[in-house]
Amino acid sequence: MNDALYTTLNLGPTHPATHGIFQNVLTMDGERIIDTEQTIGYIHRAFEKIAERRPYYQVTTLTDRLNYCSSPINNIGWQMTVEKLLGVKTTHRIDYMRIILMELARITDHLVCNSVIGVDSGALTGFVYLFQERERVYEIYEQLCGARLTTNIGRIGGFERDFSPEVIKMIYAFTDRLPKILHQFEQLLMRNRIFMDRTINVGPISAERAINYGFSGPNLRAAGVDYDVRVTSPYSSYDDFDFTIPVGTNGDTYDRFCVRQEEVWQSLKLIRNALDNLPEGKHYVDVPEFYLPPKEEVYDKMEALIWHFKIVMGEIGAPAGEVYHSVEAGNGELGFYLVSDGGRTPYRLHFRRPCFIYYQALPEMIRGGVLSDAILTMSSMNVIAGELDA
Amino acid sequence: MDNAFITGKLKTRFTDGIISTDETSDMLTVVVSKEVIHDVIFFLKENQSLGFTFLTTLCGIHYPEQKLPLGVVYHLHRFEGNEKIRIKTFLPLKNPVIPTVTDLFSAADWMERETYDFYGIIFEGHPNLKRILNVEYMDYFPMRKEYPLEDQTRHDKDDRFFGR
Amino acid sequence: MVNAGYIKVDPPDGYSSPGLFATTFDKVIGLARKNSIWPLPFATSCCGIEFMATMGAHYDLGRFGAERLSFSPRQADLLMVMGTIAKKMAPVVQQVYVQMAEPRWVMAVGACAASGGIFDTYSVLQGIDLVVPVDVYVPGCPPRPEQIIDGFMKVQELVGKEPLRRRYSEEYKELLKSYGIF
């Protein structure tokens, strides 16, 4: 290899087209990419170390900041991991409420990703359309928990508060309104000649390589593997619902776009279904060791006050043991490997971050392609820096 | 495929290499010696009747009190029957060397670099074993239990207010 | 103040009579600068997503004359650091700051950029003011778009009032020197 023939191009760590903080040093032959060297870790925040020093309920705030485009999935995934360790069974109402929130989060995640694919291929309009709709989801979160992005939603054993009639109305309104916008968005891009030319056969990966690289989520499904944690290991009563798992064929950028787009439709269907069939009941189960007692009781009941104090100070240990629990997050299988030694904090908590695992396949996917296609490949993989570096 | 079948298969193939098996947690957990770890993973992946082709995750763990304090935990997944298996192996603190599995799973590349970065476990045969998340000049392995979480360069914190 | 589709800003203090308006250079230039700030979004994490919402149609930072994002530091006036800055990233922030032309302002958006936030860990820089001088801090984890806009208006206020000679002053040079920027 004659180095003098090639140009070295530095993409990142801060670059408008990478949508995150990671560096690629590309070796270029004219417009063609010969190779790339990736550097990550520019936003490493030591989540796994922090988690070893925080009581179980405080880890939820950390999970918010993993994939911040779909925080509720991370929050609820973590709470379900702790529930699995404790052996707590949640009721159908809690499960359905969780499904509604997780699917809303999936929608926002996919909307961000797909609208950004549009931006990178030169179509800003779709971005503006979809971001307007995404605000509606944030308003729903806000009504539920007061926060927009880093929600810290839900508690171990259920939810902090029930869905108010207002929230249910807002979710219905959102699911009524989104299809129209989504159709418009699809009309702009889906069969658009320019968009198709820019994305078909760009950054493809075969199913075999994708599995070897540990792909999961929409990126794996775009390659034609129908692996979805919601179906293979149903959690939170996903097996009560009928929904389709879209798969692609080529594993290229267009397939990833279409798979995400179809997943949004399926999520909408799931939300409607869950909302229509929302069972009656309480929004939490009885886990006095981890679920805060009602505030009114804390003021005049001794026992409630003690529990409140113990929970807030994080004095309660979880049983010793180890569990692995995974949920289907926006980007794929988000796993929590939790080891407890019986103490008040996790002994070891490892996050299986889908981004971190599949982003290493990028050099293989963009090799031989042109630079502008590499940008599209990167944005269609939906690499979220927070999740990448933990 | 039930756990007894898998443990039976493993025990016939690697007699002394399998240190213990445990079915009490959420999935079959097998502790193997570090000499056979690569062969065990290879066997689980390539054997016709097993076929664990998906490396879910790989991470390190540190138990300072143990004789072999550093551990590596592998989670493998078999799509066909949706089975998962957890493989553990333990290493001494001094010179923790273990063969890499990057030749079997491309996904292991960064996972092993991360484990090296956090725990200082050296994966022999890894194509590019260097720090991935932390700065290159860092001279310790931060996830080991003896190192503090907090930023040691900070001076604005008054310990009296934190009960220390 | 919206009037027939354009935004009218109040004139600075000065003397006016028919056909005449007299004021100082500082004020006129400050007025022009503050209504056409080109921000450089240095978005690393969660706050960056809220910034995207701020730029979106719903909140629309364009109303403040800042819709022209400058991804090149050479042409930017305002460095908006949004999100956690790890120690690995700190030299990059400083380099971007150095590459910006004077006059330049810095806004630390979010708890992480301002102080390290909840991440008091070995790998996170405890506030970007350890590497670059900061003009406005916006609290929140992440701050709402309204807060980011509020912080931006605070920057506008600073920009509008800045004397022309400030960047040549000894104090300012000392300040930069304390950060190792020459």
XYZ file of C-alpha atoms in Angstrom:
736
model
C 0.000 0.000 0.000
C 1.526 3.244 -1.097
C 0.574 5.830 1.482
C 1.413 8.703 -0.802
C -1.533 7.794 -3.011
C -4.047 8.146 -0.243
C -5.438 11.093 1.621
C -6.165 10.982 5.308
C -9.373 12.685 6.284
C -10.395 13.409 9.805
C -14.127 13.146 10.488
C -14.954 14.187 13.993
C -14.900 14.127 16.963
C -17.122 17.148 16.513
C -18.622 17.254 13.090
C -22.116 18.352 12.062
C -22.707 15.220 10.020
C -21.843 12.627 12.609
C -24.661 13.566 15.042
C -22.618 12.553 17.996
C -19.165 12.658 19.342
C -16.958 10.065 17.753
C -13.986 10.250 15.492
C -13.320 8.500 12.213
C -9.944 8.839 10.574
C -10.606 7.892 6.986
C -8.041 6.789 4.451
C -9.350 8.005 1.129
C -8.496 7.328 -2.462
C -10.124 10.316 -4.081
C -13.776 9.964 -3.061
C -13.502 6.275 -2.172
C -12.995 5.124 1.378
C -10.174 2.640 1.713
C -10.277 2.229 5.446
C -11.311 3.960 8.608
C -10.033 4.015 12.127
C -12.609 4.713 14.788
C -12.000 6.392 18.101
C -14.747 6.549 20.694
C -14.962 7.408 24.356
C -15.307 11.174 23.998
C -18.304 11.151 26.285
C -17.424 8.288 28.581
C -19.197 8.967 31.846
C -18.437 5.790 33.792
C -22.039 4.631 34.209
C -21.005 1.175 35.306
C -18.784 2.554 38.032
C -21.433 5.010 39.235
C -23.998 2.206 39.340
C -21.822 0.349 41.824
C -22.134 3.265 44.243
C -25.817 4.100 43.917
C -28.885 2.462 45.457
C -31.061 0.582 43.003
C -33.657 3.289 42.517
C -31.035 5.913 41.732
C -29.668 3.897 38.837
C -32.842 4.746 36.913
C -31.561 8.292 36.454
C -28.411 6.929 34.858
C -30.329 4.804 32.384
C -32.111 7.956 31.194
C -28.872 9.188 29.819
C -27.940 6.054 27.905
C -30.065 6.417 24.833
C -31.589 9.790 25.528
C -33.852 9.615 22.487
C -35.895 6.884 24.150
C -35.310 7.171 27.889
C -38.531 5.438 29.081
C -37.442 2.149 27.506
C -34.177 2.293 29.409
C -35.889 3.270 32.658
C -38.470 0.536 32.446
C -35.916 -2.009 31.291
C -33.865 -1.341 34.387
C -36.872 -1.493 36.691
C -37.858 -4.824 35.180
C -34.333 -6.110 35.767
C -34.571 -5.256 39.453
C -38.041 -6.787 39.608
C -36.642 -9.940 38.066
C -33.960 -10.047 40.740
C -36.533 -9.472 43.487
C -39.004 -11.897 41.968
C -41.762 -9.292 41.737
C -44.653 -9.970 39.354
C -46.359 -6.914 37.936
C -50.035 -6.708 37.046
C -51.410 -6.429 33.546
C -52.283 -2.799 34.050
C -48.686 -1.905 34.841
C -47.488 -3.993 31.920
C -49.826 -2.263 29.515
C -48.918 1.165 30.821
C -45.286 0.244 30.308
C -45.951 -0.941 26.786
C -47.646 2.339 25.948
C -44.698 4.325 27.223
C -42.064 2.131 25.664
C -43.767 2.257 22.282
C -44.101 6.036 22.504
C -40.381 6.138 23.197
C -39.682 3.835 20.274
C -41.655 6.171 18.036
C -39.631 9.200 19.124
C -36.399 7.295 18.673
C -37.265 6.182 15.167
C -38.632 9.594 14.231
C -35.344 11.215 15.177
C -33.321 8.639 13.297
C -35.392 8.674 10.129
C -35.752 12.424 9.960
C -31.987 12.722 10.366
C -31.453 10.282 7.483
C -33.571 12.738 5.522
C -31.398 15.666 6.616
C -28.206 13.882 5.647
C -29.544 13.056 2.221
C -30.486 16.689 1.724
C -34.134 16.866 2.757
C -34.603 19.111 5.763
C -38.400 19.348 5.433
C -39.124 15.922 6.885
C -37.042 16.774 9.912
C -39.115 19.845 10.666
C -42.363 17.902 10.189
C -41.416 15.065 12.482
C -39.808 17.157 15.177
C -43.035 19.025 15.530
C -44.795 15.714 16.205
C -42.102 14.566 18.572
C -42.918 17.560 20.744
C -46.354 16.005 21.326
C -44.763 12.914 22.840
C -42.669 15.127 25.054
C -45.793 16.871 26.194
C -47.224 13.491 27.147
C -44.094 12.644 29.144
C -44.287 16.027 30.763
C -47.871 15.487 31.806
C -46.864 12.135 33.294
C -43.629 12.881 35.069
C -42.719 16.515 34.622
C -39.655 15.976 32.471
C -39.285 16.047 28.729
C -36.194 14.141 27.814
C -34.573 12.469 30.799
C -37.815 11.183 32.178
C -36.885 8.945 35.129
C -40.329 7.513 34.581
C -41.736 4.621 36.564
C -40.579 3.070 39.793
C -39.455 -0.377 40.837
C -42.800 -2.144 41.140
C -44.876 0.062 38.881
C -45.400 3.743 38.364
C -45.135 6.761 40.566
C -48.605 7.879 39.533
C -51.444 6.621 37.409
C -52.274 7.806 33.893
C -54.535 10.785 34.363
C -57.580 11.132 32.051
C -55.716 14.044 30.482
C -52.758 11.812 29.566
C -55.008 9.194 28.024
C -56.698 11.895 25.987
C -53.336 13.210 24.848
C -52.112 9.777 23.801
C -55.290 9.176 21.821
C -54.916 12.562 20.176
C -51.316 11.783 19.306
C -52.107 8.421 17.770
C -54.904 10.047 15.780
C -52.700 12.779 14.452
C -49.401 11.046 13.742
C -50.540 8.813 10.822
C -51.320 11.846 8.703
C -47.899 13.401 9.271
C -46.192 10.063 8.858
C -47.906 9.573 5.506
C -46.722 12.977 4.386
C -43.214 12.157 5.511
C -43.263 8.843 3.672
C -44.545 10.526 0.537
C -41.586 12.861 0.696
C -38.967 10.155 0.930
C -40.086 6.568 0.585
C -40.549 6.469 -3.215
C -38.498 9.548 -3.916
C -36.091 8.800 -6.762
C -33.252 10.848 -5.282
C -33.657 9.374 -1.845
C -33.807 5.836 -3.212
C -30.705 6.370 -5.308
C -28.895 7.767 -2.322
C -29.808 4.941 0.031
C -30.352 1.674 -1.850
C -27.255 -0.510 -1.679
C -25.532 2.007 0.537
C -23.746 0.523 3.530
C -25.118 -2.991 3.198
C -24.354 -5.834 5.567
C -25.293 -9.477 5.198
C -27.360 -11.274 7.809
C -24.489 -13.579 8.632
C -22.029 -10.758 9.241
C -24.624 -8.801 11.178
C -25.138 -11.680 13.597
C -21.406 -12.142 13.919
C -21.094 -8.470 14.746
C -23.781 -8.761 17.400
C -26.271 -6.514 15.626
C -29.730 -6.262 17.092
C -32.837 -4.197 16.662
C -33.840 -2.513 13.396
C -30.325 -2.818 11.983
C -30.358 -6.594 12.307
C -33.915 -6.854 11.057
C -33.037 -4.787 8.004
C -30.523 -7.507 7.167
C -33.342 -10.042 7.208
C -33.121 -11.608 10.675
C -36.414 -11.482 12.540
C -34.910 -11.204 15.995
C -36.915 -9.005 18.302
C -36.697 -9.345 22.076
C -40.360 -8.399 22.353
C -41.259 -11.623 20.551
C -38.481 -14.068 21.372
C -38.477 -13.414 25.116
C -41.691 -11.490 25.751
C -41.539 -9.190 28.722
C -44.182 -6.889 30.133
C -47.046 -8.888 28.524
C -45.999 -8.183 24.949
C -47.317 -11.658 24.121
C -50.877 -10.365 24.650
C -50.622 -8.272 21.521
C -50.612 -8.948 17.845
C -48.020 -7.035 15.921
C -45.744 -7.574 12.977
C -41.967 -7.537 12.963
C -40.854 -5.944 9.709
C -37.700 -7.309 8.127
C -35.585 -6.087 5.231
C -33.606 -8.031 2.688
C -30.355 -6.224 1.864
C -29.413 -4.680 5.170
C -28.722 -1.381 3.415
C -29.603 2.135 4.413
C -32.935 2.089 2.611
C -33.953 -1.122 4.376
C -33.010 0.297 7.733
C -35.089 3.363 6.972
C -38.093 1.282 5.884
C -37.865 -1.097 8.842
C -37.866 1.820 11.268
C -40.725 3.448 9.435
C -42.820 0.295 9.585
C -41.983 -0.160 13.249
C -43.464 3.238 13.964
C -46.729 2.046 12.412
C -46.634 -1.122 14.470
C -45.915 0.863 17.614
C -48.903 3.070 16.929
C -51.059 -0.041 16.616
C -49.650 -1.414 19.866
C -50.322 1.812 21.724
C -53.910 1.910 20.505
C -54.434 -1.722 21.432
C -52.942 -1.364 24.874
C -54.866 1.808 25.558
C -58.180 0.334 24.430
C -57.668 -2.739 26.584
C -56.071 -1.043 29.575
C -57.208 -3.129 32.562
C -58.486 -1.534 35.724
C -56.429 -1.680 38.869
C -53.617 -0.102 40.774
C -50.605 1.390 39.082
C -48.130 -0.286 41.413
C -47.651 -3.623 43.105
C -46.836 -4.252 46.698
C -43.058 -3.953 47.080
C -42.716 -2.003 50.329
C -38.920 -2.363 50.247
C -38.602 -0.399 47.018
C -41.842 1.416 46.256
C -42.292 4.606 48.240
C -45.386 4.681 50.476
C -48.072 7.294 49.705
C -47.003 10.712 50.874
C -50.088 11.269 53.063
C -49.260 8.162 55.059
C -45.681 9.260 55.549
C -46.891 12.236 57.541
C -48.972 10.373 60.094
C -48.029 6.697 60.021
C -44.872 5.544 61.733
C -44.338 2.518 59.518
C -44.721 4.464 56.291
C -42.249 7.049 57.541
C -39.682 4.359 58.304
C -40.048 2.780 54.873
C -39.856 6.168 53.218
C -36.652 6.986 55.060
C -35.106 3.618 54.367
C -35.883 3.747 50.671
C -34.724 7.315 50.176
C -31.492 6.687 52.040
C -31.020 3.533 49.993
C -30.580 1.307 52.998
C -32.398 -1.725 51.694
C -30.423 -4.503 50.096
C -31.619 -6.691 47.290
C -31.194 -10.462 47.496
C -27.868 -11.807 46.294
C -27.877 -13.270 42.835
C -27.358 -12.396 39.226
C -29.765 -11.730 36.401
C -29.588 -10.751 32.793
C -32.611 -8.985 31.451
C -32.987 -7.420 28.069
C -35.554 -5.224 26.408
C -35.990 -4.172 22.824
C -34.792 -0.582 22.916
C -34.884 1.810 19.998
C -31.564 0.524 18.732
C -31.822 -3.114 19.647
C -31.309 -5.436 22.531
C -30.573 -3.333 25.588
C -29.368 -5.742 28.231
C -28.726 -5.303 31.931
C -26.400 -7.801 33.547
C -26.849 -7.251 37.244
C -24.831 -8.951 39.954
C -25.972 -8.376 43.500
C -24.105 -9.435 46.617
C -27.027 -8.591 48.876
C -25.881 -5.024 49.442
C -27.707 -1.750 48.943
C -26.107 -1.134 45.567
C -25.480 -3.401 42.596
C -22.176 -5.243 42.961
C -21.673 -5.067 39.239
C -23.938 -3.734 36.553
C -23.060 -4.133 32.925
C -25.122 -2.500 30.231
C -25.326 -4.289 26.922
C -25.505 -1.182 24.770
C -26.634 -2.053 21.243
C -24.892 0.985 19.701
C -21.550 0.122 21.198
C -21.711 -3.338 19.721
C -22.890 -2.611 16.221
C -20.996 0.610 15.608
C -17.759 -1.375 15.313
C -19.066 -2.810 12.027
C -18.977 0.607 10.385
C -15.550 0.241 8.675
C -16.709 -2.938 7.008
C -19.953 -1.333 5.869
C -18.488 1.813 4.356
C -15.294 0.378 2.865
C -15.195 0.968 -0.881
C -18.032 3.461 -0.759
C -17.908 7.215 -1.133
C -17.736 9.672 1.728
C -21.250 11.063 1.362
C -22.640 7.533 1.558
C -20.646 6.854 4.698
C -22.434 9.749 6.393
C -25.801 8.279 5.448
C -24.782 4.830 6.630
C -23.721 6.283 9.931
C -26.950 8.151 10.498
C -29.063 5.166 9.450
C -27.335 3.030 12.068
C -28.547 5.532 14.647
C -25.470 5.699 16.815
C -26.283 7.618 19.991
C -23.138 8.877 21.673
C -24.529 8.496 25.193
C -25.258 4.849 24.631
C -22.065 4.259 22.705
C -19.721 5.412 25.435
C -21.835 4.863 28.536
C -32.689 -28.178 24.401
C -32.509 -28.390 28.173
C -29.683 -27.426 30.467
C -28.779 -31.013 31.292
C -28.097 -31.675 27.610
C -25.743 -28.701 27.357
C -23.891 -29.450 30.576
C -23.622 -33.106 29.559
C -22.158 -32.146 26.215
C -19.695 -29.753 27.815
C -18.644 -32.180 30.519
C -17.961 -34.973 28.060
C -15.905 -32.716 25.859
C -14.023 -30.753 28.553
C -13.735 -33.018 31.541
C -11.608 -31.003 33.949
C -12.045 -27.678 32.234
C -15.582 -27.298 33.553
C -15.227 -26.131 37.134
C -18.889 -25.854 38.068
C -22.362 -25.474 36.640
C -25.240 -23.640 38.203
C -28.895 -23.526 37.226
C -30.247 -21.499 40.130
C -30.035 -18.105 38.445
C -32.011 -17.012 35.400
C -29.909 -18.965 32.923
C -27.440 -21.831 32.843
C -24.151 -20.589 34.291
C -20.956 -22.496 33.635
C -17.624 -21.665 35.226
C -14.712 -22.894 33.162
C -10.960 -22.667 33.568
C -9.197 -20.068 31.473
C -7.172 -22.703 29.630
C -10.232 -24.036 27.835
C -12.308 -20.854 27.517
C -11.617 -20.361 23.842
C -12.343 -23.992 23.060
C -15.569 -23.912 25.072
C -16.857 -20.877 23.195
C -15.739 -22.403 19.904
C -17.498 -25.662 20.793
C -20.707 -23.879 21.793
C -20.700 -21.872 18.610
C -19.646 -24.409 16.018
C -20.985 -27.720 17.317
C -23.912 -28.806 15.158
C -26.186 -29.697 18.051
C -25.477 -26.516 20.043
C -25.048 -23.494 17.775
C -24.808 -20.514 20.125
C -24.032 -18.111 17.304
C -24.778 -14.770 18.967
C -22.445 -13.167 21.487
C -24.838 -11.095 23.551
C -22.278 -9.509 25.795
C -18.859 -9.881 27.282
C -17.794 -8.075 30.409
C -15.376 -8.172 33.277
C -15.959 -8.419 36.993
C -13.737 -7.987 40.036
C -13.982 -9.881 43.341
C -11.037 -8.636 45.419
C -11.427 -11.353 48.095
C -11.260 -14.303 45.744
C -8.141 -16.274 45.011
C -8.677 -15.551 41.330
C -10.086 -12.027 41.617
C -10.684 -10.996 38.019
C -13.445 -12.559 35.986
C -14.713 -12.459 32.431
C -18.388 -13.187 31.810
C -19.706 -14.197 28.396
C -23.380 -14.351 27.507
C -24.157 -16.444 24.463
C -27.487 -16.721 22.719
C -28.888 -19.432 20.506
C -31.572 -17.992 18.247
C -33.150 -21.303 17.187
C -34.483 -22.287 20.573
C -34.014 -18.912 22.265
C -31.599 -20.280 24.838
C -29.020 -18.257 26.657
C -25.955 -19.414 28.475
C -23.545 -17.607 30.768
C -19.888 -18.640 30.762
C -17.536 -17.375 33.432
C -13.861 -17.706 33.886
C -11.579 -16.328 36.572
C -8.037 -15.044 36.372
C -5.279 -14.071 38.805
C -4.641 -10.379 39.480
C -1.065 -10.695 38.357
C -0.753 -11.130 34.625
C -4.422 -11.744 33.779
C -4.107 -13.199 30.290
C -6.919 -14.918 28.435
C -7.255 -15.938 24.792
C -9.346 -13.644 22.630
C -12.586 -14.707 20.963
C -12.402 -12.084 18.226
C -11.626 -14.872 15.752
C -15.072 -16.325 16.498
C -17.126 -13.173 16.974
C -16.326 -9.844 15.361
C -18.521 -8.311 18.058
C -15.978 -9.274 20.703
C -13.461 -6.749 19.393
C -14.698 -3.695 21.251
C -16.150 -5.647 24.141
C -12.700 -7.030 24.891
C -11.109 -3.629 24.513
C -13.642 -2.252 26.964
C -12.907 -5.065 29.422
C -9.204 -4.353 29.070
C -9.845 -0.668 29.603
C -11.898 -1.248 32.750
C -10.146 -4.204 34.365
C -6.778 -4.609 32.693
C -7.538 -8.101 31.458
C -5.226 -8.904 28.562
C -6.800 -10.721 25.650
C -4.074 -12.629 23.902
C -4.287 -12.489 20.128
C -6.570 -9.436 20.007
C -5.758 -7.420 16.882
C -5.820 -4.006 18.525
C -5.844 -4.197 22.291
C -5.708 -0.660 23.609
C -7.914 1.569 25.706
C -11.236 2.369 24.096
C -13.258 4.627 26.376
C -10.712 6.241 28.654
C -7.829 8.451 27.754
C -4.723 6.675 26.501
C -2.471 8.007 29.252
C -4.615 6.659 32.092
C -2.372 4.526 34.299
C -4.877 2.431 36.218
C -7.939 0.293 35.544
C -10.830 2.286 36.943
C -13.472 -0.405 37.381
C -11.373 -2.404 39.805
C -12.911 -2.147 43.235
C -10.019 -0.389 44.937
C -10.244 2.739 42.778
C -12.562 5.578 43.719
C -15.428 6.739 41.585
C -15.074 10.460 42.113
C -12.835 12.805 40.257
C -9.759 13.162 42.440
C -8.720 16.494 40.972
C -11.706 18.338 42.360
C -11.043 20.806 45.165
C -14.385 22.531 45.597
C -15.996 19.785 47.641
C -15.988 20.143 51.394
C -16.010 16.661 52.872
C -17.794 17.831 56.012
C -20.966 18.342 54.008
C -20.897 14.823 52.637
C -20.527 13.058 55.967
C -16.968 12.004 55.292
C -42.985 43.702 18.619
C -43.767 41.511 15.665
C -44.887 43.775 12.942
C -45.865 42.650 9.456
C -43.549 39.650 9.539
C -40.360 41.320 10.643
C -39.000 41.959 14.094
C -38.269 45.514 15.092
C -35.699 46.118 17.806
C -35.605 49.168 19.991
C -32.934 51.731 19.113
C -30.123 52.269 21.634
C -29.907 55.376 23.791
C -28.879 58.425 21.854
C -29.806 61.880 20.729
C -32.373 62.188 18.067
C -33.951 65.053 16.251
C -35.657 65.152 12.872
C -33.302 63.556 10.323
C -30.636 62.867 12.890
C -29.741 60.139 15.339
C -26.499 60.220 17.250
C -25.181 57.465 19.448
C -21.904 55.681 20.155
C -20.265 53.035 18.003
C -20.356 50.559 20.887
C -24.108 50.644 20.989
C -24.736 50.394 17.271
C -22.277 47.580 16.789
C -23.583 45.833 19.895
C -27.094 46.085 18.503
C -26.047 44.566 15.215
C -24.022 41.832 16.847
C -26.603 40.746 19.334
C -29.259 40.223 16.728
C -27.158 38.134 14.419
C -25.257 35.760 16.627
C -24.002 32.706 14.786
C -23.930 29.858 17.254
C -21.647 26.865 17.028
C -23.603 23.973 18.523
C -21.122 21.769 20.309
C -23.655 19.112 21.173
C -22.378 15.975 22.823
C -25.305 14.338 24.564
C -28.814 14.752 25.939
C -28.763 18.552 25.932
C -27.961 18.398 22.246
C -31.315 16.754 21.617
C -33.029 19.582 23.475
C -31.068 22.007 21.351
C -32.432 20.265 18.265
C -35.892 20.883 19.689
C -34.926 24.530 20.278
C -33.919 24.837 16.650
C -37.072 23.081 15.491
C -40.254 24.742 14.358
C -41.883 24.639 17.770
C -39.422 26.830 19.674
C -37.581 28.387 16.757
C -34.323 30.022 17.779
C -34.497 31.865 14.461
C -36.680 34.464 16.137
C -33.535 35.719 17.874
C -31.479 36.032 14.754
C -29.592 32.836 15.465
C -30.972 30.366 12.989
C -27.749 30.348 11.030
C -25.759 27.607 12.687
C -22.079 27.851 12.046
C -20.514 24.434 12.212
C -17.151 25.953 11.443
C -15.631 27.600 14.501
C -13.950 30.187 12.278
C -17.206 31.963 11.564
C -18.971 31.412 14.846
C -19.649 34.013 17.529
C -21.084 31.838 20.253
C -19.847 28.450 21.368
C -22.765 26.555 22.842
C -21.427 23.560 24.718
C -24.275 21.170 25.327
C -23.729 17.959 27.195
C -21.109 16.111 29.146
C -17.515 16.861 28.295
C -15.266 13.962 29.169
C -11.615 14.520 29.928
C -10.841 12.980 26.566
C -12.941 15.702 24.949
C -11.587 18.667 26.931
C -8.682 19.490 24.582
C -11.107 19.444 21.673
C -13.355 22.028 23.335
C -10.388 24.238 23.980
C -9.152 23.883 20.429
C -12.534 24.787 19.016
C -12.564 27.848 21.273
C -9.112 28.884 20.127
C -10.160 28.559 16.496
C -13.011 31.004 16.944
C -12.431 34.589 15.964
C -12.804 37.435 18.472
C -15.202 38.528 19.796
C -16.427 35.157 21.010
C -18.782 34.086 23.711
C -19.348 30.766 25.429
C -22.520 29.322 26.837
C -22.489 26.186 28.995
C -25.817 24.468 28.545
C -26.842 21.881 31.075
C -25.535 20.747 34.412
C -22.794 18.601 32.889
C -21.221 21.392 30.880
C -21.576 23.798 33.802
C -20.282 21.597 36.609
C -20.043 17.954 35.639
C -23.610 17.428 36.803
C -24.463 14.042 38.233
C -21.309 12.611 36.726
C -18.758 13.278 39.422
C -16.528 10.566 38.019
C -12.946 9.924 37.047
C -13.630 10.416 33.352
C -15.752 13.574 33.264
C -14.481 17.135 33.208
C -16.068 18.942 36.139
C -17.366 21.899 34.184
C -16.063 23.377 30.960
C -14.928 26.502 32.776
C -11.824 24.497 33.611
C -10.714 24.771 29.991
C -12.488 27.800 28.476
C -13.964 30.978 29.978
C -17.769 30.787 30.127
C -20.141 33.725 29.819
C -23.527 32.179 30.542
C -24.443 29.009 32.397
C -27.798 27.353 31.792
C -28.807 24.927 34.553
C -30.962 21.870 34.036
C -30.505 18.244 33.196
C -31.320 18.832 30.416
C -32.623 22.408 30.385
C -35.934 22.921 28.639
C -35.823 24.714 25.280
C -37.296 27.761 26.992
C -34.329 27.780 29.343
C -31.888 27.509 26.476
C -33.623 30.453 24.843
C -33.467 32.335 28.131
C -29.761 31.660 28.338
C -29.381 32.796 24.778
C -31.142 36.059 25.581
C -28.720 36.563 28.451
C -25.899 36.167 25.951
C -27.588 38.720 23.718
C -27.685 41.108 26.632
C -23.957 40.649 27.214
C -23.178 41.018 23.535
C -25.244 44.156 23.210
C -23.531 45.860 26.125
C -19.988 44.845 25.405
C -17.567 47.772 24.971
C -15.529 47.604 21.795
C -12.240 47.788 23.653
C -12.927 44.924 26.031
C -11.132 42.256 24.010
C -7.955 44.353 23.965
C -7.941 44.988 27.688
C -5.266 43.638 30.020
C -7.895 41.898 32.150
C -9.155 39.930 29.197
C -5.656 38.947 28.162
C -4.958 37.829 31.718
C -8.141 35.771 31.689
C -7.141 33.945 28.526
C -3.651 33.420 29.858
C -5.072 31.758 32.958
C -6.618 29.167 30.637
C -3.400 28.731 28.727
C -4.832 30.362 25.611
C -2.620 32.966 23.919
